[in-house]
mmCIF file of N, CA, C and O in Angstrom:
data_model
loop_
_atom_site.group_PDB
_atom_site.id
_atom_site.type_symbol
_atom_site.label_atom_id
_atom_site.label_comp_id
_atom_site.label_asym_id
_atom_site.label_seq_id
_atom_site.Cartn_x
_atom_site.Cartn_y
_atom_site.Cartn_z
ATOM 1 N N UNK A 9 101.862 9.456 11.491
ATOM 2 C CA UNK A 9 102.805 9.537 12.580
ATOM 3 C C UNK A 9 102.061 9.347 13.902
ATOM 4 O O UNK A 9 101.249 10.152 14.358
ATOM 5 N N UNK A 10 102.342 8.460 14.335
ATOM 6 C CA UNK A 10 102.020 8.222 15.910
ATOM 7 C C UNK A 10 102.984 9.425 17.027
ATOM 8 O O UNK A 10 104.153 9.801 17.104
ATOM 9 N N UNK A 11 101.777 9.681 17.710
ATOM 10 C CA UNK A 11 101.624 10.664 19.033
ATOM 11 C C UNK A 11 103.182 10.075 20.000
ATOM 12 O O UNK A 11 103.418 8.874 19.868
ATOM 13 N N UNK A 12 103.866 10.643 20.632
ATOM 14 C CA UNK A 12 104.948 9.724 21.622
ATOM 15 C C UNK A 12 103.926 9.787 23.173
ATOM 16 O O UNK A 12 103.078 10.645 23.422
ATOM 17 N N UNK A 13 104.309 8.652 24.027
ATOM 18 C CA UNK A 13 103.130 9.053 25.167
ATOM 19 C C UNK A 13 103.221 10.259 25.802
ATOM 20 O O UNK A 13 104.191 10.975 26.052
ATOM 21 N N UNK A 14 101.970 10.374 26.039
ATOM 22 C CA UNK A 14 102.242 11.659 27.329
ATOM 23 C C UNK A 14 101.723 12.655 25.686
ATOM 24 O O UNK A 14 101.268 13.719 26.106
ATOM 25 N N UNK A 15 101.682 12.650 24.739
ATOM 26 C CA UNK A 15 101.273 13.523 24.112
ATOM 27 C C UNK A 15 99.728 13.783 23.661
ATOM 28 O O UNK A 15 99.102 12.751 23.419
ATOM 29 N N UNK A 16 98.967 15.104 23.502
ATOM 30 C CA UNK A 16 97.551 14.964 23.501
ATOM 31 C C UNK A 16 97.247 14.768 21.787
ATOM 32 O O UNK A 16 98.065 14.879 20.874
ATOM 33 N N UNK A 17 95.996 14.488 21.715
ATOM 34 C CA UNK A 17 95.659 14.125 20.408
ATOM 35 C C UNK A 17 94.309 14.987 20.506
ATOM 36 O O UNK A 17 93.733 15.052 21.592
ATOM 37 N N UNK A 18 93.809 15.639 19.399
ATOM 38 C CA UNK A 18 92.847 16.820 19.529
ATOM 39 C C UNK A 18 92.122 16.076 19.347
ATOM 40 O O UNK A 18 92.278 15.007 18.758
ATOM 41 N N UNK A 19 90.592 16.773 20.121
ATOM 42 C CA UNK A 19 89.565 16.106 19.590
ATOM 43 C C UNK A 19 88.599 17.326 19.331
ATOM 44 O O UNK A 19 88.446 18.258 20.119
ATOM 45 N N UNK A 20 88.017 17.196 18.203
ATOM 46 C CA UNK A 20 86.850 17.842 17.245
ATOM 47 C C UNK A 20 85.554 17.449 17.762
ATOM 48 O O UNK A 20 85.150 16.330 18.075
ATOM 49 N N UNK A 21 85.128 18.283 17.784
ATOM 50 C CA UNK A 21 83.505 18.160 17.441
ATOM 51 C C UNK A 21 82.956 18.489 16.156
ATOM 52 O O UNK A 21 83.443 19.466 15.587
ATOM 53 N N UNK A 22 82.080 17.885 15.627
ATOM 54 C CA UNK A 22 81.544 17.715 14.704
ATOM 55 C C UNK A 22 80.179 17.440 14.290
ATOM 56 O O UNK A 22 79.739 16.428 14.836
ATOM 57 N N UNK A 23 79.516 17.909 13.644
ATOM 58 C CA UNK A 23 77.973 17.977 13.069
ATOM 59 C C UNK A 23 78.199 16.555 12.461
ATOM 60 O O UNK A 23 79.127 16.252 11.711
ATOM 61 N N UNK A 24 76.560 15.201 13.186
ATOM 62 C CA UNK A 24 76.541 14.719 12.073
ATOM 63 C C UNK A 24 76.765 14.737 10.237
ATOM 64 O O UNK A 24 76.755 13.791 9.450
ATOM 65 N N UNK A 25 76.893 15.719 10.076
ATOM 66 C CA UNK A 25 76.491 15.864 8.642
ATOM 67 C C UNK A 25 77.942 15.928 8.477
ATOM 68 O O UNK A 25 78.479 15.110 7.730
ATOM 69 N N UNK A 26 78.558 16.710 9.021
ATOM 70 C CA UNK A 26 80.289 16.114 9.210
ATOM 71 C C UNK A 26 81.190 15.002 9.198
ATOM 72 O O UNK A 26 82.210 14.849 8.526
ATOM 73 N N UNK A 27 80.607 14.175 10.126
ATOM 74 C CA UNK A 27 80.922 12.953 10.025
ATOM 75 C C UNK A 27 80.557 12.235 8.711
ATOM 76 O O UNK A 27 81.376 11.542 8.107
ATOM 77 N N UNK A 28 79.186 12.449 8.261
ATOM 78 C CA UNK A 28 78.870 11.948 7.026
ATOM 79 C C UNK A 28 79.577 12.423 5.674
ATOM 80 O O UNK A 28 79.727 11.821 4.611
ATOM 81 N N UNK A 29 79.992 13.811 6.105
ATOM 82 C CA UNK A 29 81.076 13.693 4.599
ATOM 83 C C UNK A 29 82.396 13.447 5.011
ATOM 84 O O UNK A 29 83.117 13.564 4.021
ATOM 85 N N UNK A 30 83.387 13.012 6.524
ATOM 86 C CA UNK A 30 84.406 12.539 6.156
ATOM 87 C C UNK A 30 84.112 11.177 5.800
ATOM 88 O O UNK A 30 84.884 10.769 4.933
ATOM 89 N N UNK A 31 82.988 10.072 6.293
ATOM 90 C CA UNK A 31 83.058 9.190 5.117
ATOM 91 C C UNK A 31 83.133 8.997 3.706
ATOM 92 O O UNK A 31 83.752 8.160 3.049
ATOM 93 N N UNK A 32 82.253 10.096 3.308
ATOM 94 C CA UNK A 32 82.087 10.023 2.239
ATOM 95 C C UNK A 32 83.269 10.136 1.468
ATOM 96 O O UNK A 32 83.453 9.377 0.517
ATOM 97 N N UNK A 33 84.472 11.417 1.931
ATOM 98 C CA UNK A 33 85.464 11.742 1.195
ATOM 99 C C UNK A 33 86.594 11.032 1.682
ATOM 100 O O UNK A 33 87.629 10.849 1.040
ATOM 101 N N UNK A 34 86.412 10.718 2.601
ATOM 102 C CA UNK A 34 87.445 8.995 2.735
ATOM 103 C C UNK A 34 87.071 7.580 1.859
ATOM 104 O O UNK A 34 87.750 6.557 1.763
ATOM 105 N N UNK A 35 86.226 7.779 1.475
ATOM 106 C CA UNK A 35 85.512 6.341 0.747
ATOM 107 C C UNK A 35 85.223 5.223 1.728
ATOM 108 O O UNK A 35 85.784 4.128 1.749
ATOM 109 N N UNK A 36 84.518 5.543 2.326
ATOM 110 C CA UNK A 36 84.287 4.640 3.656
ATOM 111 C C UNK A 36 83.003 4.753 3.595
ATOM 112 O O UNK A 36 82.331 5.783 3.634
ATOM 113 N N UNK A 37 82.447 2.946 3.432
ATOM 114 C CA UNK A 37 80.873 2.992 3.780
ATOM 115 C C UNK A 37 80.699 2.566 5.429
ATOM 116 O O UNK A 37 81.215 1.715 6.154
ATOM 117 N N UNK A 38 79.619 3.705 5.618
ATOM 118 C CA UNK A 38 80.037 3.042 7.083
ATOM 119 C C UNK A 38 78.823 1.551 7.551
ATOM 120 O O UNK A 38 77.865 1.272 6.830
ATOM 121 N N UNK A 39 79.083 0.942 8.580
ATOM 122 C CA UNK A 39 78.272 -0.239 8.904
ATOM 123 C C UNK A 39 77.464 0.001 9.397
ATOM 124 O O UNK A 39 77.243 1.166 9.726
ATOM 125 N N UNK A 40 76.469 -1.221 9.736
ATOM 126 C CA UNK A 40 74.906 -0.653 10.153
ATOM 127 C C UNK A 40 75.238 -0.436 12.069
ATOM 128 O O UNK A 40 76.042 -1.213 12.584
ATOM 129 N N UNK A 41 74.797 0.258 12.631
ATOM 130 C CA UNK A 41 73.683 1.565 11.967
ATOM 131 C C UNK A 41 74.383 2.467 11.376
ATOM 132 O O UNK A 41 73.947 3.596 11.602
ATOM 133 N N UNK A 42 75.353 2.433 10.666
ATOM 134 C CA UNK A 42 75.713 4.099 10.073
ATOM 135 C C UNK A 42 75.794 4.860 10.819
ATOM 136 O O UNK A 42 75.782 4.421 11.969
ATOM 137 N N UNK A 43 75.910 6.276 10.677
ATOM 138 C CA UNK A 43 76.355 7.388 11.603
ATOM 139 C C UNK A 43 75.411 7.247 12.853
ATOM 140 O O UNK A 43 74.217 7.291 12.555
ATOM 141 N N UNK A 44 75.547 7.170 13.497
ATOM 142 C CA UNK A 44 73.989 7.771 14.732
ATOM 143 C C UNK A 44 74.573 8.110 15.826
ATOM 144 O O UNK A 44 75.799 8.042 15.912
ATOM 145 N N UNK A 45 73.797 8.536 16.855
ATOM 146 C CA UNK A 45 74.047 9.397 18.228
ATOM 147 C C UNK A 45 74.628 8.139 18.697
ATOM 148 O O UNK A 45 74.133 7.029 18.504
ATOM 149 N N UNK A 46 75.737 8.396 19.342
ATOM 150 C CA UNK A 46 76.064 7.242 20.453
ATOM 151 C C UNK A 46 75.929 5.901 21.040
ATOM 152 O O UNK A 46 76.466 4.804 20.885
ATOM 153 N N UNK A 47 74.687 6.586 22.027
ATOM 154 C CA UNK A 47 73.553 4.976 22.419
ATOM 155 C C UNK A 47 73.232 4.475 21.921
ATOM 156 O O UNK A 47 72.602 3.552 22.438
ATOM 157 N N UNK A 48 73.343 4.555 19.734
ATOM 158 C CA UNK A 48 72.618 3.557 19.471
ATOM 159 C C UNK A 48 73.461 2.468 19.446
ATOM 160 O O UNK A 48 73.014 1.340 19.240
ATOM 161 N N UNK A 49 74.654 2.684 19.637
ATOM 162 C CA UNK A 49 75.572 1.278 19.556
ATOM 163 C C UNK A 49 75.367 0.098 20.519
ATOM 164 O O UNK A 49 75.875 -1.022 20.564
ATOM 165 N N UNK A 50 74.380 0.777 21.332
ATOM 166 C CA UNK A 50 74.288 0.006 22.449
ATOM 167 C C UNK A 50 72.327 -0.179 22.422
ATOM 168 O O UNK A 50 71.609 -0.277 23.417
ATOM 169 N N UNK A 51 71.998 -0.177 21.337
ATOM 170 C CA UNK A 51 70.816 -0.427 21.127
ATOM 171 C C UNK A 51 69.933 -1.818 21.817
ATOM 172 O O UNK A 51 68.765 -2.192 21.716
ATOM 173 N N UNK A 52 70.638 -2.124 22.246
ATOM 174 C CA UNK A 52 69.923 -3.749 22.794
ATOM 175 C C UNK A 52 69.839 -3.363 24.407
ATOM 176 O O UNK A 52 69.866 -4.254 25.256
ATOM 177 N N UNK A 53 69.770 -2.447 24.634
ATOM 178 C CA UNK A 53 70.209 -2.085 25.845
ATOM 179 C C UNK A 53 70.886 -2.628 27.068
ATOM 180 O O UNK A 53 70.482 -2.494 28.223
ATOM 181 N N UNK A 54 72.402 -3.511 26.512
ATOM 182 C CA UNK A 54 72.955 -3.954 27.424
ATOM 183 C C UNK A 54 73.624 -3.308 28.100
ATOM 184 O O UNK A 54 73.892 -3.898 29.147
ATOM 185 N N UNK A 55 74.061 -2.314 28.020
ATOM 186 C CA UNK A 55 74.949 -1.257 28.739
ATOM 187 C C UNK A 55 74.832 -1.533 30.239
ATOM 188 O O UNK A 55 73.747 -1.827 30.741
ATOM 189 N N UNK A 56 75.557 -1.471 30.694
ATOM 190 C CA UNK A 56 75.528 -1.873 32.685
ATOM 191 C C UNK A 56 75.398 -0.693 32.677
ATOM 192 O O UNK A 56 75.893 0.252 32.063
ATOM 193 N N UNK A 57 74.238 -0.928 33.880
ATOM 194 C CA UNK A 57 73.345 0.419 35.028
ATOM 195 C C UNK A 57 74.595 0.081 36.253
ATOM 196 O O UNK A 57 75.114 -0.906 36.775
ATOM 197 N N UNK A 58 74.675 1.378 36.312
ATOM 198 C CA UNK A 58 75.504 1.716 37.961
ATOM 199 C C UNK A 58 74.416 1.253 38.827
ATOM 200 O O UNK A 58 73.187 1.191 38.789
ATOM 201 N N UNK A 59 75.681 0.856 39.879
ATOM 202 C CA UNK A 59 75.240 1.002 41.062
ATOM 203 C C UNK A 59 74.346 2.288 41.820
ATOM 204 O O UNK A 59 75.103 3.236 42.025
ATOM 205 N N UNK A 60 73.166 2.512 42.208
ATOM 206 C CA UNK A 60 72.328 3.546 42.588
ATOM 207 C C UNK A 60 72.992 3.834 44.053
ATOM 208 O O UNK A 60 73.229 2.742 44.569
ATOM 209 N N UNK A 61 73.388 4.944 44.936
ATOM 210 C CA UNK A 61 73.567 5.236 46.231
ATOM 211 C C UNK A 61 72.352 5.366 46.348
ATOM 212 O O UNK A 61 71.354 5.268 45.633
ATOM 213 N N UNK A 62 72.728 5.728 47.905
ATOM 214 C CA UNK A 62 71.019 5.913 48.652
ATOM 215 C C UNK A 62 70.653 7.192 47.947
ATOM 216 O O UNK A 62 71.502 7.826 47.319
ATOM 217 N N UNK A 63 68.973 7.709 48.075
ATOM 218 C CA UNK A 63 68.733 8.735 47.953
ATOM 219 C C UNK A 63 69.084 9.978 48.649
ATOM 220 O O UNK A 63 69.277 11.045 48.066
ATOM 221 N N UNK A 64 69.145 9.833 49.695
ATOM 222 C CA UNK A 64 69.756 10.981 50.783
ATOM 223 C C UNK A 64 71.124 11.731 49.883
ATOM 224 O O UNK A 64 71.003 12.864 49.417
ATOM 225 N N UNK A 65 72.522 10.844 49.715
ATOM 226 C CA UNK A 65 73.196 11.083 49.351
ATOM 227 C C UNK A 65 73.234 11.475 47.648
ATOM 228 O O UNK A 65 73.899 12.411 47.205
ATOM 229 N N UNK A 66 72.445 10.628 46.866
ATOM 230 C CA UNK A 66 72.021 11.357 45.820
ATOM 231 C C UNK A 66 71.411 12.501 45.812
ATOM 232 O O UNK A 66 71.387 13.120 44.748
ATOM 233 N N UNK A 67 70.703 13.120 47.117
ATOM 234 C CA UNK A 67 69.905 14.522 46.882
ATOM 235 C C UNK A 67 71.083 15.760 47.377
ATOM 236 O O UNK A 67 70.742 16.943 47.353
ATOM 237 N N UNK A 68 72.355 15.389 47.779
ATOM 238 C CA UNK A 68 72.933 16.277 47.845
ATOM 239 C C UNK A 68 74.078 16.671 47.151
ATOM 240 O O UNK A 68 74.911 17.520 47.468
ATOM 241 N N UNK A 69 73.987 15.557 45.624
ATOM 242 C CA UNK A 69 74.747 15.984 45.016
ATOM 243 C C UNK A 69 74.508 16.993 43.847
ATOM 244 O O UNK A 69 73.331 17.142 43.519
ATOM 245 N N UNK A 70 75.858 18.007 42.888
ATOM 246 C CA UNK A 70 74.941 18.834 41.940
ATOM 247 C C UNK A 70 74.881 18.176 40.406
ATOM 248 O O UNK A 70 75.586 17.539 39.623
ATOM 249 N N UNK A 71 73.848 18.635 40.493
ATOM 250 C CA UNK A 71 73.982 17.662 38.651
ATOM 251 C C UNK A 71 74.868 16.948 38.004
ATOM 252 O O UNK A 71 74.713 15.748 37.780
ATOM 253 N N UNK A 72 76.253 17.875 37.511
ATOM 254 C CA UNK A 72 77.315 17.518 36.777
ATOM 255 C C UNK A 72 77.513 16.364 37.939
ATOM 256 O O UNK A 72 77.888 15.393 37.282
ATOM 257 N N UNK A 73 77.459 15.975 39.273
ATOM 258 C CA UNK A 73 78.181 14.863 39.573
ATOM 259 C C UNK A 73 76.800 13.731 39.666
ATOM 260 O O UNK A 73 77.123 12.585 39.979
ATOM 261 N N UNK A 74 75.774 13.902 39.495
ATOM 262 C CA UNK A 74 74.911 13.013 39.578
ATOM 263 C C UNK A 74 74.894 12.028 38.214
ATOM 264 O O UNK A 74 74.153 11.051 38.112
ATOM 265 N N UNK A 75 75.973 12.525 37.051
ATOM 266 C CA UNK A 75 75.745 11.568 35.798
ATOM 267 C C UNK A 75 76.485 10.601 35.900
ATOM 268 O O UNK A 75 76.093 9.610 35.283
ATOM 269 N N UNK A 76 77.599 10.479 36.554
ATOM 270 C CA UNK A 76 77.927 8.834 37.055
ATOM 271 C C UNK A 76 77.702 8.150 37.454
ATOM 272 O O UNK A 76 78.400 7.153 37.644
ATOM 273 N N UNK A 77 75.928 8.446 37.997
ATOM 274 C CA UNK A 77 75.114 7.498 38.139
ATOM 275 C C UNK A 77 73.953 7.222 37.303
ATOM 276 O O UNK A 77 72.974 6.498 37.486
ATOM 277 N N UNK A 78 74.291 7.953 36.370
ATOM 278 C CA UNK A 78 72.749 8.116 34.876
ATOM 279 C C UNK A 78 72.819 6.493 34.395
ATOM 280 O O UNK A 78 73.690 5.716 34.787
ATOM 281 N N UNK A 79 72.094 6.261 33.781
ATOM 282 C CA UNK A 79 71.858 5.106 33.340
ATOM 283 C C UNK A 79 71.782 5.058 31.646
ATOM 284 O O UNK A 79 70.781 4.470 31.235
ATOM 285 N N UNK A 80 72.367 5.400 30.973
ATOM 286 C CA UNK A 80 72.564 5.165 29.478
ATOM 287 C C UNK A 80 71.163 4.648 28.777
ATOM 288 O O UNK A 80 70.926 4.948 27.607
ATOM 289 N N UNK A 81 70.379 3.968 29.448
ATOM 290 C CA UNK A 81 69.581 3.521 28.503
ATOM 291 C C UNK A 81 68.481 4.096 28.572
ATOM 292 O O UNK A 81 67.551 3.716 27.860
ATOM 293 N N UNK A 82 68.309 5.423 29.684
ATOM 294 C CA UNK A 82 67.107 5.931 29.734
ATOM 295 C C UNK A 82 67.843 7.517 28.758
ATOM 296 O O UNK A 82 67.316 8.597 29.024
ATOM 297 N N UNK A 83 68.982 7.493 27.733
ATOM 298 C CA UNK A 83 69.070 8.681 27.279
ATOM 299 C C UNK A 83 68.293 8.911 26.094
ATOM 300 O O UNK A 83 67.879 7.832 25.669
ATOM 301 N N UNK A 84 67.866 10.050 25.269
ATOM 302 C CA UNK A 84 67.286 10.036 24.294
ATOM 303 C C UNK A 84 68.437 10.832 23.244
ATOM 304 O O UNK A 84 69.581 11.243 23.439
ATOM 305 N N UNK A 85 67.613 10.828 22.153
ATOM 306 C CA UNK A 85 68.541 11.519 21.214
ATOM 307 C C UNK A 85 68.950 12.944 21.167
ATOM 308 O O UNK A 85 69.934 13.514 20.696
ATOM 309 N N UNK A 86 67.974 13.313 21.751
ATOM 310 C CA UNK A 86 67.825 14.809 22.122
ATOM 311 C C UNK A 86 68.644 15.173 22.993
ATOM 312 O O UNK A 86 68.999 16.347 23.095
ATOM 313 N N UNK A 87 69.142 14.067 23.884
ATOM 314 C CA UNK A 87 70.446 14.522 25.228
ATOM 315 C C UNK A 87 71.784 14.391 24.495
ATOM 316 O O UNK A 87 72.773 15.006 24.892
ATOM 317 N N UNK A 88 71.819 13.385 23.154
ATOM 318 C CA UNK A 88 73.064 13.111 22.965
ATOM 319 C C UNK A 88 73.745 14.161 21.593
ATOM 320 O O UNK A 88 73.371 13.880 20.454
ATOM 321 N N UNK A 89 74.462 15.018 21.738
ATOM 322 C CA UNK A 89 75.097 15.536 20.239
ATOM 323 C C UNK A 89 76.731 15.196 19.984
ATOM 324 O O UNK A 89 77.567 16.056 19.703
ATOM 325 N N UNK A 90 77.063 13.443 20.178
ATOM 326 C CA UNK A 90 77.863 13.250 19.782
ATOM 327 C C UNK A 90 77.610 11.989 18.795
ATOM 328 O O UNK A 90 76.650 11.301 19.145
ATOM 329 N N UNK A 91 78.238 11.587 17.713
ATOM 330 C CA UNK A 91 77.960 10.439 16.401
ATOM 331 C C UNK A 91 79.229 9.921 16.382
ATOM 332 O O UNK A 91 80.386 10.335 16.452
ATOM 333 N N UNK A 92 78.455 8.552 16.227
ATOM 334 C CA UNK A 92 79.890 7.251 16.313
ATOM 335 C C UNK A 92 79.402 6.972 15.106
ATOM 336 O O UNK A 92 78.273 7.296 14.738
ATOM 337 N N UNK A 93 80.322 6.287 14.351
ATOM 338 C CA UNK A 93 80.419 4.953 13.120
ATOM 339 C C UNK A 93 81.497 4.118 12.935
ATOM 340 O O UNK A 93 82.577 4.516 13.372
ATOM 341 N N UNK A 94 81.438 2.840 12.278
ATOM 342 C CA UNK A 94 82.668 2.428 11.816
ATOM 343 C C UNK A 94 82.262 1.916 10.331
ATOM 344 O O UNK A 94 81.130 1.582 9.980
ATOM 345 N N UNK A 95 83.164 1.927 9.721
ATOM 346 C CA UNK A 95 83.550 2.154 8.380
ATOM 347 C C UNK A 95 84.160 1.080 7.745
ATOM 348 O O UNK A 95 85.098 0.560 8.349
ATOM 349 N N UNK A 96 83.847 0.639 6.686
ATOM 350 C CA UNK A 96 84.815 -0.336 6.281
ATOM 351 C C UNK A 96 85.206 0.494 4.535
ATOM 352 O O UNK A 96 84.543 1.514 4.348
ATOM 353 N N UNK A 97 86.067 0.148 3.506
ATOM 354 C CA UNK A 97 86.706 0.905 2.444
ATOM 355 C C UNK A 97 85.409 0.508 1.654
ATOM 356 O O UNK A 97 84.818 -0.533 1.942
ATOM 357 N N UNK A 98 85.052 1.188 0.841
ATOM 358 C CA UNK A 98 84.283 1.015 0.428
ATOM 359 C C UNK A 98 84.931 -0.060 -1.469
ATOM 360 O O UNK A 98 84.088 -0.445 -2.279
#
């Protein structure tokens, strides 16, 4: 059943190892790379870098707003605890 608009759709968090058994118990192999953190989908590192503001104005912002200017390709795995895949039926 599809959501009508305007309606929310939950979202889970989940342990890799989670993700790896709803494939499994869906019968879904997933494609390369298989489960992994995020960025690796973007492993070639094409991801567009923001635009940088000046520093001045970057030094007075607080963290949480300084990541809309992070740059994706300097993240490591260690920053990321969310896992993408796609799947085809096995």
């Amino acid at each position: 059943m599809r959501p009508r608009c305007g309606q929310r759709q939950p979202f889970v968090l989940r342990s890799r190892a989670e993700v790896e058994r709803f494939f499994a118990e869906s019968a879904l192999e997933p494609a390369d790379p298989g489960v992994v953190p995020v960025h690796h989908w973007r492993a070639d590192h094409a991801a567009p870098v923001p635009e940088q503001p000046d520093a001045s104005c970057l030094a007075v912002l607080e963290d949480i707003e300084k990541v809309r200017y992070a740059d994706i390709n300097d993240v490591t795995d260690a920053d990321i605890n969310v896992y993408a895949a796609i799947g085809n039926k096995a």
